[in-house]
Amino acid sequence: MKIPHDKPVLVTSALPYVNGECHIGHLRTYVPADICVRMLRKMGYRVIFISGSDTHGTPIVLSAEAEGTTPEAVVERYHEHFRRVFDALNVDFDYYGRTDSPANHARTEEIVKDLMARGYVYRKKTKQAYCNTCGRFLPDRYVEGICPYCGTLARGDECDQGCGRHLEPGEIEEPRCKICGSAAVYKDQEHFFFKLSAFSHFLLSYLHGLEGTANARNYALEWVKRELRDWCITRNLEWGVKFPGRDDLVVYVWVDAPIGYISFTEELLRERGEDDTEWARYWKNNEATIIHFIGTDIIYHHCIFWPAMLKGAGYSLPRAVIASGMVKINGKTFSKSRGNVVWASEFLERFHPDMLRYYLVAQSSHTKELDFSWDSFFMRVNNELVAILGNLAYRVLTFTYKHFGMVPAGEIEDEVTSAIESATAEVLSAMENYEFKKMVDATMGLANFGNSYFQREEPWHLIKGDEDARRRCGTIIKNVLQILKSICILLEPVMPEKMGEMWFQLGMETDLHATKIEDLRAPIRTGQKLNKPAVLFQRVG
RNA sequence: GCCGGGGUGGCCUAGCUGGUCAGGGCGCGGCACUCAUAAUGCCGAAGUCGCGGGUUCGAACCCCGCCCCCGGCACCA
């Protein structure tokens, strides 16, 4: 894909639901998003990068009750937790908001009113399970009972043990409250529905033009080609955004969550002192390129509900959706209850964040499943970051530091230029296709080339020779230093801290993070003093 | 059941608009080197590309049938 250069770019990363700690499944979406943003900036784009905490919904309310505290307290705790993790990993959002902010409430109300005014929302009576003991209505997933089709024990929304059929609210027989276990009764309840079915035609053509990864587009198209059911967008809860004109209902969390993308943009621009209508350039007038990073589990919401809502309320539409594959642990699906999970904090206590950033993109292509294991992590770090990249930097820098102390004179050889050029071309084309693994593979290929070149030329012999030999040695060194400089620029988006360290050791005085891709073509300056080299990556495991 | 993804040397995997397509990595064996974090380089062994048909001058790649594995099936963040 080609992102237009003349428009600002808005990149969003899916909103973590702040009902628990951050695990590496989350990071598989946020880290590549951050890498993408850093690379876009290197390519000269103006980018703002936004995310935030998804704070509403039933699970948070239930967690709060279980702990004897308030939803606000739960949200506050995990909101801060996620902020700290992103900070530690250098996932560098321009703005990280939360969906319970006044701005998001206001924007959500406005959008819902817009949808109502345009006739896309209607009311309908439904039967809903009510628990007399708990004194409240029960969302589908907190009801269990007997499946009317096959007679097995089933969840409120799906016969998960038996026939697998989806169950409409009110269908399940002998409903029981999953929270307290007592029998529930059905009560008539009025709810509001979004006319999703009216958007089939629009979605079909929208999705055909949607950029990003094929998995997102194809998955959504499957649904649209079948049939879209209207979508119940209200819930009987206290915690959330009140449905306009109804104190007893809040909007469903998947309405106000993506709207966070809009309100966080508003909040960021206000914080920057921009005009109050500046956000409209991004979200009303199609004057920006909107790109969403999500996980494959929420393709449905981002490729169907969300564009339908935006279209229905008269907002700008996303240009691309990039969906990362799910993470497994030792071949098994994530499961908190079974302890089959790897927490972000557990990682960060033991390893440098750049190792995790590297692993997350190097281990598997973005849309495929990533099977995490500690062995595979240790292997990648030891064989690639330590043995290939770290070792190349250290062997060259210590050699240079000892014998020259600065960048020696010499021409960059054609062979080296072409290796650098082709690696750069590969990185950029991988970037265009959101193939982050190919980005790092191409750069590691350049490091391999560097090792091979250095080994073949044997500068450790040349340095002991006559004046010609020593001059030749300097040329070799200058060439390998040029390779290192290029690697710093190409891998900075992936490993911002470690590449910054290498940049410093090379004696570069500019800010690596602000360095553009074109800058790697400039030869490293002869006479530039090196700083004392140090090992970049320690072996792990 | 339906939909999607996948089955390539011991392991992971690239390739999937058909003709250097049988590549890479790990592991393994040999040699070289000593600037380097027992790191690096070079060479090598190993594969009927799930099974059976078909299309074609030619298929891992296209078509048909079959067998396995994984995931999703709507309000679940």
Coordinates of C-alpha atoms (C1' of nucleotides) in Angstrom, one line a residue:
Chain A
M1 CA 0.0 0.0 0.0
K2 CA 1.0 3.6 -0.4
I3 CA 0.2 6.0 2.3
P4 CA -0.2 9.5 0.9
H5 CA 2.7 11.8 1.9
D6 CA 0.6 15.0 1.9
K7 CA -1.8 14.0 4.7
P8 CA -1.1 13.6 8.4
V9 CA -1.3 10.0 9.6
L10 CA -3.2 8.8 12.6
V11 CA -2.2 5.4 14.0
T12 CA -4.2 3.8 16.7
S13 CA -3.5 0.7 18.7
A14 CA -6.4 -1.3 20.1
L15 CA -7.5 -0.3 23.6
P16 CA -6.5 -2.7 26.3
Y17 CA -9.4 -3.7 28.5
V18 CA -8.2 -2.7 31.9
N19 CA -9.5 -5.6 33.9
G20 CA -6.2 -7.4 34.4
E21 CA -2.5 -7.1 33.7
C22 CA -0.7 -6.8 30.5
H23 CA 0.6 -10.0 28.9
I24 CA 2.6 -10.7 25.8
G25 CA -0.5 -11.3 23.8
H26 CA -1.3 -7.6 24.2
L27 CA 2.2 -6.6 23.3
R28 CA 2.1 -8.4 20.0
T29 CA -0.3 -5.6 18.8
Y30 CA 1.2 -2.6 20.6
V31 CA 4.9 -3.2 19.8
P32 CA 4.5 -3.6 16.0
A33 CA 2.2 -0.5 16.0
D34 CA 5.0 1.4 17.7
I35 CA 7.6 0.1 15.3
C36 CA 5.4 1.1 12.4
V37 CA 5.0 4.6 13.7
R38 CA 8.7 5.0 14.2
M39 CA 9.4 3.8 10.7
L40 CA 6.7 6.0 9.2
R41 CA 8.4 9.0 10.9
K42 CA 11.8 7.9 9.5
M43 CA 10.1 7.8 6.1
G44 CA 9.1 11.4 6.6
Y45 CA 5.4 11.1 7.5
R46 CA 3.7 13.3 10.1
V47 CA 2.2 10.8 12.5
I48 CA 0.2 10.9 15.7
F49 CA 0.0 7.7 17.7
I50 CA -2.9 7.1 20.0
S51 CA -4.3 4.5 22.3
G52 CA -6.0 4.3 25.7
S53 CA -7.7 2.2 28.3
D54 CA -11.1 0.6 27.6
T55 CA -12.7 1.2 31.0
H56 CA -16.4 0.3 30.7
G57 CA -18.3 -2.9 30.5
T58 CA -19.6 -5.7 32.8
P59 CA -16.4 -7.6 33.5
I60 CA -14.9 -4.5 35.2
V61 CA -18.0 -4.0 37.3
L62 CA -17.9 -7.6 38.4
S63 CA -14.2 -7.5 39.2
A64 CA -14.8 -4.4 41.4
E65 CA -17.7 -6.1 43.2
A66 CA -15.6 -9.2 43.8
E67 CA -12.9 -7.1 45.4
G68 CA -15.3 -4.9 47.3
T69 CA -14.2 -1.8 45.5
T70 CA -15.4 0.5 42.7
P71 CA -15.0 0.2 39.0
E72 CA -13.1 3.5 39.1
A73 CA -10.6 1.9 41.4
V74 CA -10.1 -1.1 39.2
V75 CA -9.7 1.0 36.1
E76 CA -7.3 3.4 37.8
R77 CA -5.1 0.6 38.9
Y78 CA -4.8 -1.2 35.6
H79 CA -4.7 2.0 33.6
E80 CA -1.6 3.0 35.5
H81 CA -0.2 -0.5 35.1
F82 CA -0.6 -0.4 31.3
R83 CA 0.9 3.0 31.1
R84 CA 4.0 1.8 33.0
V85 CA 4.4 -1.2 30.8
F86 CA 4.2 0.8 27.6
D87 CA 6.6 3.3 29.1
A88 CA 9.1 0.5 30.0
L89 CA 8.8 -0.9 26.5
N90 CA 9.2 2.4 24.8
V91 CA 5.8 2.1 23.2
D92 CA 5.6 5.7 22.8
F93 CA 2.0 7.0 22.4
D94 CA 1.5 10.7 21.7
Y95 CA -1.6 10.3 23.8
Y96 CA -2.8 7.4 26.0
G97 CA -6.3 8.2 27.2
R98 CA -9.2 6.4 28.9
T99 CA -12.7 5.9 27.7
D100 CA -14.3 7.2 30.9
S101 CA -13.0 10.7 30.2
P102 CA -15.5 13.6 29.8
A103 CA -14.5 14.0 26.2
N104 CA -15.3 10.4 25.4
H105 CA -18.6 10.6 27.1
A106 CA -19.5 13.7 25.1
R107 CA -18.3 12.3 21.8
T108 CA -20.1 9.0 22.4
E109 CA -23.4 10.8 23.2
E110 CA -23.1 13.0 20.1
I111 CA -22.4 10.0 17.8
V112 CA -25.3 8.1 19.3
K113 CA -27.6 11.1 18.8
D114 CA -26.4 11.5 15.2
L115 CA -27.2 7.8 14.6
M116 CA -30.6 8.3 16.1
A117 CA -31.3 11.4 14.1
R118 CA -30.5 9.6 10.9
G119 CA -32.8 6.8 11.8
Y120 CA -30.2 4.1 12.4
V121 CA -31.3 3.4 16.0
Y122 CA -34.6 1.8 17.0
R123 CA -36.1 0.5 20.2
K124 CA -37.3 -3.0 20.7
K125 CA -38.6 -5.1 23.7
T126 CA -36.5 -8.1 24.6
K127 CA -36.7 -10.7 27.2
Q128 CA -33.8 -10.4 29.6
A129 CA -32.7 -12.6 32.5
Y130 CA -33.1 -10.9 35.9
C131 CA -31.7 -12.2 39.1
N132 CA -33.8 -11.5 42.1
T133 CA -31.1 -12.4 44.6
C134 CA -28.5 -10.0 43.0
G135 CA -31.2 -7.5 42.1
R136 CA -30.1 -6.9 38.6
F137 CA -30.4 -7.8 34.9
L138 CA -27.9 -10.3 33.8
P139 CA -25.8 -9.9 30.6
D140 CA -25.9 -13.1 28.4
R141 CA -22.5 -14.3 29.5
Y142 CA -23.7 -14.3 33.1
V143 CA -26.6 -16.6 32.5
E144 CA -26.5 -20.3 32.2
G145 CA -29.3 -22.8 31.5
I146 CA -30.6 -25.5 29.2
C147 CA -30.1 -25.2 25.5
P148 CA -33.6 -25.3 23.8
Y149 CA -32.2 -27.1 20.8
C150 CA -30.1 -30.0 22.3
G151 CA -30.9 -29.9 26.0
T152 CA -27.3 -29.6 27.3
L153 CA -26.1 -27.1 29.8
A154 CA -25.3 -23.9 27.9
R155 CA -24.1 -20.3 28.4
G156 CA -26.6 -17.5 27.8
D157 CA -25.2 -16.6 24.4
E158 CA -24.0 -19.9 23.1
C159 CA -24.5 -23.6 23.6
D160 CA -20.8 -24.1 24.1
Q161 CA -20.8 -27.7 25.4
G162 CA -23.5 -29.1 23.1
C163 CA -24.6 -28.1 19.7
G164 CA -22.6 -25.0 19.4
R165 CA -25.5 -22.9 18.3
H166 CA -25.7 -19.2 19.1
L167 CA -28.5 -18.4 21.5
E168 CA -30.6 -15.2 21.4
P169 CA -31.3 -13.4 24.7
G170 CA -34.3 -15.1 26.2
E171 CA -33.9 -18.3 24.4
I172 CA -32.2 -20.3 27.0
E173 CA -34.4 -22.4 29.3
E174 CA -34.3 -22.6 33.1
P175 CA -31.9 -19.6 33.3
R176 CA -29.7 -19.3 36.3
C177 CA -27.5 -16.5 37.6
K178 CA -23.9 -17.4 37.1
I179 CA -22.8 -15.0 39.8
C180 CA -24.8 -16.3 42.7
G181 CA -26.2 -19.5 41.2
S182 CA -29.8 -18.9 42.0
A183 CA -32.7 -19.2 39.4
A184 CA -33.2 -16.2 37.2
V185 CA -36.5 -14.9 35.7
Y186 CA -37.1 -13.3 32.4
K187 CA -38.4 -9.8 32.4
D188 CA -39.3 -7.6 29.4
Q189 CA -36.8 -4.9 28.9
E190 CA -36.6 -2.2 26.3
H191 CA -33.3 -1.9 24.5
F192 CA -31.9 0.1 21.6
F193 CA -30.6 -1.4 18.4
F194 CA -28.3 -0.2 15.8
K195 CA -29.5 -1.0 12.3
L196 CA -26.3 -2.7 11.2
S197 CA -28.2 -4.6 8.5
A198 CA -28.7 -1.3 6.6
F199 CA -24.9 -1.1 6.0
S200 CA -24.3 -4.4 4.2
H201 CA -24.0 -2.8 0.8
F202 CA -21.8 0.0 2.1
L203 CA -19.5 -2.5 4.0
L204 CA -19.1 -4.7 1.0
S205 CA -17.6 -1.9 -1.0
Y206 CA -15.8 -0.4 1.9
L207 CA -14.1 -3.6 2.8
H208 CA -13.0 -4.3 -0.8
G209 CA -11.0 -1.1 -0.6
L210 CA -9.8 -1.5 2.9
E211 CA -6.0 -1.7 3.2
G212 CA -3.9 -3.4 5.8
T213 CA -3.6 -7.1 6.3
A214 CA -5.6 -9.6 4.3
N215 CA -6.8 -11.5 7.4
A216 CA -8.8 -8.5 8.6
R217 CA -10.5 -7.8 5.2
N218 CA -11.3 -11.4 4.4
Y219 CA -12.7 -12.3 7.8
A220 CA -15.0 -9.3 7.8
L221 CA -16.1 -9.9 4.2
E222 CA -17.2 -13.4 5.2
W223 CA -19.7 -12.0 7.7
V224 CA -21.0 -9.3 5.4
K225 CA -21.6 -11.7 2.6
R226 CA -23.8 -13.8 4.8
E227 CA -26.1 -11.5 6.8
L228 CA -25.7 -8.8 9.3
R229 CA -27.9 -8.8 12.4
D230 CA -28.9 -5.6 14.0
W231 CA -26.9 -4.9 17.1
C232 CA -28.2 -4.2 20.6
I233 CA -26.2 -1.2 21.8
T234 CA -27.6 -0.7 25.3
R235 CA -27.0 -2.5 28.6
N236 CA -28.6 -2.4 32.0
L237 CA -25.6 -1.1 33.9
E238 CA -24.6 1.9 36.0
W239 CA -21.0 2.0 34.8
G240 CA -20.6 3.4 31.3
V241 CA -21.8 6.2 29.1
K242 CA -25.5 6.9 29.7
F243 CA -27.7 6.3 26.7
P244 CA -29.1 9.7 25.7
G245 CA -32.3 10.4 27.6
R246 CA -32.2 7.2 29.6
D247 CA -30.7 7.1 33.1
D248 CA -31.3 3.4 33.4
L249 CA -29.2 2.4 30.4
V250 CA -25.6 2.7 29.3
V251 CA -24.4 2.2 25.8
Y252 CA -22.7 -1.1 25.1
V253 CA -18.9 -0.9 25.7
W254 CA -18.1 -1.6 22.0
V255 CA -19.8 1.6 21.1
D256 CA -17.8 3.9 23.3
A257 CA -14.5 2.0 23.1
P258 CA -13.6 2.8 19.5
I259 CA -15.0 6.2 19.8
G260 CA -12.1 6.7 22.2
Y261 CA -9.9 6.9 19.1
I262 CA -11.8 10.1 18.2
S263 CA -12.0 11.6 21.6
F264 CA -8.3 10.8 22.4
T265 CA -7.4 12.7 19.2
E266 CA -9.5 15.6 20.4
E267 CA -7.8 15.5 23.8
L268 CA -4.3 15.3 22.3
L269 CA -4.9 18.2 20.0
R270 CA -6.4 20.3 22.8
E271 CA -3.4 19.5 24.9
R272 CA -1.2 20.8 22.1
G273 CA -3.1 24.0 22.1
E274 CA -4.7 23.4 18.7
D275 CA -8.0 24.9 17.6
D276 CA -11.1 23.1 18.9
T277 CA -12.0 22.0 15.5
E278 CA -8.6 20.6 14.5
W279 CA -9.8 17.1 15.3
A280 CA -12.3 17.3 12.5
R281 CA -9.5 17.3 10.0
Y282 CA -8.8 13.8 11.2
W283 CA -12.3 12.5 11.8
K284 CA -14.7 14.5 9.8
N285 CA -13.1 15.8 6.6
N286 CA -11.0 12.9 5.4
E287 CA -7.9 15.0 5.7
A288 CA -5.9 12.3 7.4
T289 CA -4.9 8.7 6.9
I290 CA -6.4 6.6 9.7
I291 CA -4.7 3.2 10.5
H292 CA -5.8 0.8 13.2
F293 CA -3.6 -1.9 14.8
I294 CA -5.7 -4.6 16.4
G295 CA -5.6 -8.3 17.2
T296 CA -7.4 -10.8 15.0
D297 CA -9.9 -11.3 17.9
I298 CA -11.5 -7.9 17.4
I299 CA -11.6 -7.8 13.6
Y300 CA -15.3 -8.0 13.7
H301 CA -15.7 -4.9 15.8
H302 CA -13.2 -2.8 13.8
C303 CA -14.1 -3.9 10.3
I304 CA -17.9 -4.1 10.7
F305 CA -19.4 -2.3 13.6
W306 CA -16.9 0.6 13.7
P307 CA -17.0 1.6 10.0
A308 CA -20.8 1.2 10.0
M309 CA -21.1 3.6 13.0
L310 CA -18.7 6.1 11.5
K311 CA -20.5 6.0 8.2
G312 CA -23.9 6.3 9.8
A313 CA -22.9 9.2 11.9
G314 CA -21.0 11.0 9.1
Y315 CA -17.4 10.5 10.2
S316 CA -14.2 9.7 8.3
L317 CA -13.3 6.1 7.7
P318 CA -10.1 4.2 8.4
R319 CA -7.9 3.5 5.5
A320 CA -6.2 0.4 6.9
V321 CA -6.7 -2.2 9.5
I322 CA -3.7 -4.3 10.5
A323 CA -4.6 -7.4 12.5
S324 CA -1.9 -9.4 14.4
G325 CA -2.2 -13.1 14.9
M326 CA -2.9 -14.5 18.4
V327 CA -0.1 -15.6 20.7
K328 CA 0.1 -19.1 22.1
I329 CA 2.3 -20.4 24.9
N330 CA 4.1 -23.6 24.2
G331 CA 1.5 -24.4 21.5
K332 CA -1.5 -23.8 23.8
T333 CA -4.0 -21.1 23.8
F334 CA -3.7 -18.4 26.4
S335 CA -5.4 -19.2 29.6
K336 CA -5.2 -17.1 32.8
S337 CA -7.0 -19.7 34.8
R338 CA -4.7 -22.5 33.7
G339 CA -1.7 -20.3 34.3
N340 CA -0.8 -20.5 30.6
V341 CA 0.2 -16.9 30.3
V342 CA 3.3 -14.8 30.2
W343 CA 3.0 -11.4 31.8
A344 CA 4.8 -8.3 30.5
S345 CA 6.1 -7.5 34.0
E346 CA 7.6 -10.9 34.3
F347 CA 9.5 -10.3 31.1
L348 CA 10.6 -6.7 31.9
E349 CA 12.0 -7.7 35.3
R350 CA 14.4 -10.1 33.7
F351 CA 15.2 -8.8 30.2
H352 CA 15.9 -5.6 28.3
P353 CA 12.7 -4.4 26.6
D354 CA 14.4 -4.3 23.2
M355 CA 14.9 -8.1 23.4
L356 CA 11.2 -8.5 23.7
R357 CA 10.5 -6.0 21.0
Y358 CA 12.8 -7.8 18.6
Y359 CA 11.5 -11.2 19.5
L360 CA 7.9 -10.2 19.0
V361 CA 8.5 -9.3 15.4
A362 CA 11.3 -11.7 14.5
Q363 CA 9.6 -14.8 15.7
S364 CA 6.7 -15.0 13.3
S365 CA 5.1 -13.0 10.5
H366 CA 2.6 -10.5 11.8
T367 CA -0.7 -12.1 10.8
K368 CA 0.3 -15.6 11.8
E369 CA 0.1 -17.2 15.1
L370 CA 3.1 -16.7 17.3
D371 CA 3.9 -19.6 19.5
F372 CA 5.8 -18.3 22.5
S373 CA 8.3 -20.4 24.4
W374 CA 11.2 -19.4 26.6
D375 CA 13.5 -21.6 24.5
S376 CA 12.6 -19.8 21.3
F377 CA 13.1 -16.5 23.0
F378 CA 16.6 -17.5 24.3
M379 CA 17.5 -18.9 21.0
R380 CA 16.6 -15.7 19.1
V381 CA 18.4 -13.5 21.5
N382 CA 21.5 -15.6 21.8
N383 CA 21.9 -16.6 18.2
E384 CA 20.7 -13.4 16.6
L385 CA 21.0 -10.4 18.8
V386 CA 24.1 -11.6 20.7
A387 CA 26.0 -13.7 18.1
I388 CA 25.2 -11.9 14.9
L389 CA 24.4 -8.3 15.6
G390 CA 25.9 -7.6 19.0
N391 CA 29.1 -9.5 18.2
L392 CA 29.5 -7.7 14.9
A393 CA 29.2 -4.4 16.6
Y394 CA 31.5 -5.3 19.4
R395 CA 34.3 -7.0 17.4
V396 CA 34.4 -4.1 14.9
L397 CA 34.2 -1.3 17.5
T398 CA 36.8 -2.8 19.9
F399 CA 39.1 -3.3 16.9
T400 CA 38.6 0.2 15.6
Y401 CA 38.8 1.8 19.0
K402 CA 42.0 0.1 19.8
H403 CA 43.8 0.6 16.5
F404 CA 42.4 3.9 15.2
G405 CA 40.2 5.5 17.9
M406 CA 38.2 7.2 15.2
V407 CA 36.6 6.5 11.9
P408 CA 39.5 5.8 9.4
A409 CA 39.7 7.2 5.9
G410 CA 38.5 5.2 2.9
E411 CA 36.0 4.8 0.2
I412 CA 32.8 2.9 0.7
E413 CA 33.0 -0.1 -1.7
D414 CA 30.4 -1.0 -4.3
E415 CA 29.8 -4.3 -2.7
V416 CA 29.0 -2.7 0.6
T417 CA 26.9 0.0 -0.9
S418 CA 24.8 -2.5 -2.8
A419 CA 24.3 -4.7 0.3
I420 CA 23.1 -1.6 2.3
E421 CA 20.9 -0.5 -0.6
S422 CA 19.2 -3.8 -1.1
A423 CA 18.6 -4.3 2.7
T424 CA 17.1 -0.8 2.8
A425 CA 14.9 -1.5 -0.2
E426 CA 13.7 -4.8 1.4
V427 CA 13.0 -3.0 4.7
L428 CA 10.9 -0.4 3.0
S429 CA 8.9 -2.8 0.9
A430 CA 8.3 -5.0 3.9
M431 CA 7.1 -1.9 5.8
E432 CA 4.6 -1.2 3.0
N433 CA 3.1 -4.6 3.4
Y434 CA 3.2 -4.6 7.2
E435 CA 5.6 -7.5 7.2
F436 CA 7.6 -6.6 10.3
K437 CA 9.4 -9.9 10.4
K438 CA 10.8 -9.3 6.9
M439 CA 12.0 -5.9 8.1
V440 CA 14.2 -7.4 10.8
D441 CA 15.2 -10.3 8.7
A442 CA 16.5 -8.0 5.9
T443 CA 18.5 -6.0 8.4
M444 CA 19.9 -9.1 10.1
G445 CA 20.9 -10.2 6.7
L446 CA 23.0 -7.0 6.4
A447 CA 24.6 -7.9 9.7
N448 CA 25.4 -11.3 8.4
F449 CA 27.0 -9.7 5.4
G450 CA 29.0 -7.5 7.7
N451 CA 30.4 -10.5 9.6
S452 CA 31.2 -12.3 6.4
Y453 CA 33.0 -9.3 4.9
F454 CA 35.0 -8.5 8.0
Q455 CA 36.0 -12.2 8.3
R456 CA 37.0 -12.4 4.7
E457 CA 39.1 -9.3 4.7
E458 CA 41.0 -10.2 7.8
P459 CA 41.8 -6.7 9.0
W460 CA 43.6 -8.2 12.1
H461 CA 46.3 -9.3 9.6
L462 CA 46.4 -6.1 7.7
I463 CA 46.9 -3.9 10.7
K464 CA 50.2 -5.7 11.3
G465 CA 51.4 -5.1 7.8
D466 CA 53.1 -2.3 5.9
E467 CA 51.6 1.2 5.3
D468 CA 49.5 0.0 2.3
A469 CA 48.1 -2.9 4.3
R470 CA 47.2 -0.6 7.1
R471 CA 45.5 1.8 4.7
R472 CA 43.5 -1.1 3.3
C473 CA 42.6 -2.1 6.9
G474 CA 41.2 1.4 7.5
T475 CA 39.1 1.1 4.4
I476 CA 37.7 -2.2 5.5
I477 CA 36.9 -0.7 8.9
K478 CA 35.3 2.3 7.5
N479 CA 33.1 0.1 5.3
V480 CA 31.9 -2.0 8.3
L481 CA 31.3 1.1 10.3
Q482 CA 29.1 2.3 7.5
I483 CA 27.2 -1.0 7.7
L484 CA 26.8 -0.5 11.5
K485 CA 25.5 3.0 11.0
S486 CA 22.9 1.8 8.5
I487 CA 21.8 -1.0 10.8
C488 CA 21.3 1.5 13.6
I489 CA 18.9 3.5 11.4
L490 CA 17.1 0.5 10.0
L491 CA 16.6 -1.2 13.4
E492 CA 15.9 1.9 15.5
P493 CA 12.2 1.4 15.2
V494 CA 12.5 -2.1 16.6
M495 CA 15.2 -1.5 19.2
P496 CA 15.3 2.2 20.0
E497 CA 17.4 2.0 23.1
K498 CA 20.0 -0.5 21.9
M499 CA 20.4 1.1 18.5
G500 CA 20.8 4.4 20.4
E501 CA 23.7 2.9 22.4
M502 CA 25.4 1.6 19.2
W503 CA 24.9 5.0 17.6
F504 CA 26.6 6.6 20.6
Q505 CA 29.5 4.1 20.4
L506 CA 30.0 5.0 16.8
G507 CA 30.5 8.6 17.9
M508 CA 27.5 9.9 16.1
E509 CA 26.4 13.2 17.5
T510 CA 23.0 13.5 16.0
D511 CA 19.8 12.1 17.6
L512 CA 19.2 8.6 16.1
H513 CA 15.5 8.8 16.7
A514 CA 15.1 11.9 14.5
T515 CA 17.3 10.4 11.8
K516 CA 15.6 9.8 8.5
I517 CA 16.1 6.8 6.2
E518 CA 17.9 8.9 3.6
D519 CA 20.6 9.7 6.1
L520 CA 22.0 6.2 5.9
R521 CA 23.3 7.0 2.5
A522 CA 25.7 9.6 3.9
P523 CA 29.2 8.1 4.5
I524 CA 30.2 8.0 8.1
R525 CA 32.6 10.9 8.7
T526 CA 36.3 10.1 8.7
G527 CA 38.0 11.4 11.8
Q528 CA 34.9 11.0 13.9
K529 CA 36.0 9.9 17.4
L530 CA 34.5 6.7 18.7
N531 CA 33.2 6.2 22.2
K532 CA 34.4 3.3 24.3
P533 CA 32.6 0.2 23.0
A534 CA 30.6 -2.0 25.4
V535 CA 28.7 -5.2 24.9
L536 CA 25.2 -4.5 23.6
F537 CA 23.4 -7.7 24.4
Q538 CA 24.1 -10.2 27.1
R539 CA 23.4 -13.8 26.6
V540 CA 20.2 -15.0 28.3
G541 CA 18.7 -18.3 29.4
Chain B
rG1 C1' -21.9 -28.4 10.2
rC2 C1' -20.1 -23.7 8.1
rC3 C1' -15.9 -20.4 7.3
rG4 C1' -10.7 -19.4 7.6
rG5 C1' -5.5 -20.8 8.3
rG6 C1' -2.0 -24.7 7.9
rG7 C1' 0.4 -29.8 6.6
rU8 C1' 8.0 -28.5 2.9
rG9 C1' 14.8 -32.6 5.3
rG10 C1' 15.3 -34.2 13.2
rC11 C1' 12.8 -29.2 14.6
rC12 C1' 10.9 -24.1 13.0
rU13 C1' 9.9 -22.2 8.4
rA14 C1' 10.4 -19.0 3.1
rG15 C1' 8.3 -19.8 -1.4
rC16 C1' 1.9 -20.3 -3.1
rU17 C1' -0.1 -14.2 -9.9
rG18 C1' 3.2 -22.4 -12.4
rG19 C1' 9.5 -22.8 -15.3
rU20 C1' 17.4 -21.3 -10.7
rC21 C1' 11.1 -23.6 -6.4
rA22 C1' 13.4 -27.1 -3.4
rG23 C1' 15.7 -21.6 -0.2
rG24 C1' 16.7 -19.9 5.1
rG25 C1' 17.3 -20.7 10.4
rC26 C1' 18.2 -24.1 14.6
rG27 C1' 20.5 -28.7 15.4
rC28 C1' 24.5 -32.0 13.3
rG29 C1' 29.6 -33.1 10.9
rG30 C1' 34.3 -31.1 8.9
rC31 C1' 37.7 -27.1 8.0
rA32 C1' 39.4 -22.0 8.8
rC33 C1' 40.2 -17.9 11.9
rU34 C1' 41.5 -15.3 16.6
rC35 C1' 39.4 -8.7 16.0
rA36 C1' 35.0 -10.5 19.0
rU37 C1' 30.2 -12.2 24.4
rA38 C1' 33.4 -20.6 23.4
rA39 C1' 31.4 -15.3 19.4
rU40 C1' 32.6 -15.4 13.5
rG41 C1' 33.5 -17.4 8.5
rC42 C1' 33.6 -21.4 4.8
rC43 C1' 32.1 -26.3 3.3
rG44 C1' 29.0 -30.6 4.0
rA45 C1' 25.1 -34.6 5.1
rA46 C1' 19.8 -34.7 5.2
rG47 C1' 13.7 -33.4 2.1
rU48 C1' 8.9 -38.6 -2.9
rC49 C1' 7.1 -30.1 -0.6
rG50 C1' 0.0 -34.5 3.8
rC51 C1' -2.4 -38.6 0.3
rG52 C1' -4.7 -40.0 -4.6
rG53 C1' -6.1 -38.3 -9.4
rG54 C1' -6.1 -34.3 -13.2
rU55 C1' -4.6 -29.8 -16.3
rU56 C1' 0.2 -28.5 -18.6
rC57 C1' 6.0 -29.0 -22.5
rG58 C1' 6.6 -28.2 -17.1
rA59 C1' 3.3 -27.8 -10.4
rA60 C1' 5.1 -27.4 -3.6
rC61 C1' 2.5 -23.5 -6.3
rC62 C1' -3.8 -24.3 -10.7
rC63 C1' -8.4 -28.0 -10.6
rC64 C1' -11.1 -32.4 -8.3
rG65 C1' -11.4 -36.0 -4.3
rC66 C1' -9.6 -37.5 0.5
rC67 C1' -6.9 -37.5 5.4
rC68 C1' -4.9 -34.9 9.5
rC69 C1' -3.8 -30.3 12.8
rC70 C1' -5.3 -25.3 14.5
rG71 C1' -8.6 -21.2 15.0
rG72 C1' -13.4 -18.6 14.5
rC73 C1' -18.7 -19.0 14.3
rA74 C1' -21.4 -12.2 16.5
rC75 C1' -21.8 -8.7 20.8
rC76 C1' -16.8 -12.0 23.7
rA77 C1' -12.1 -6.4 25.2

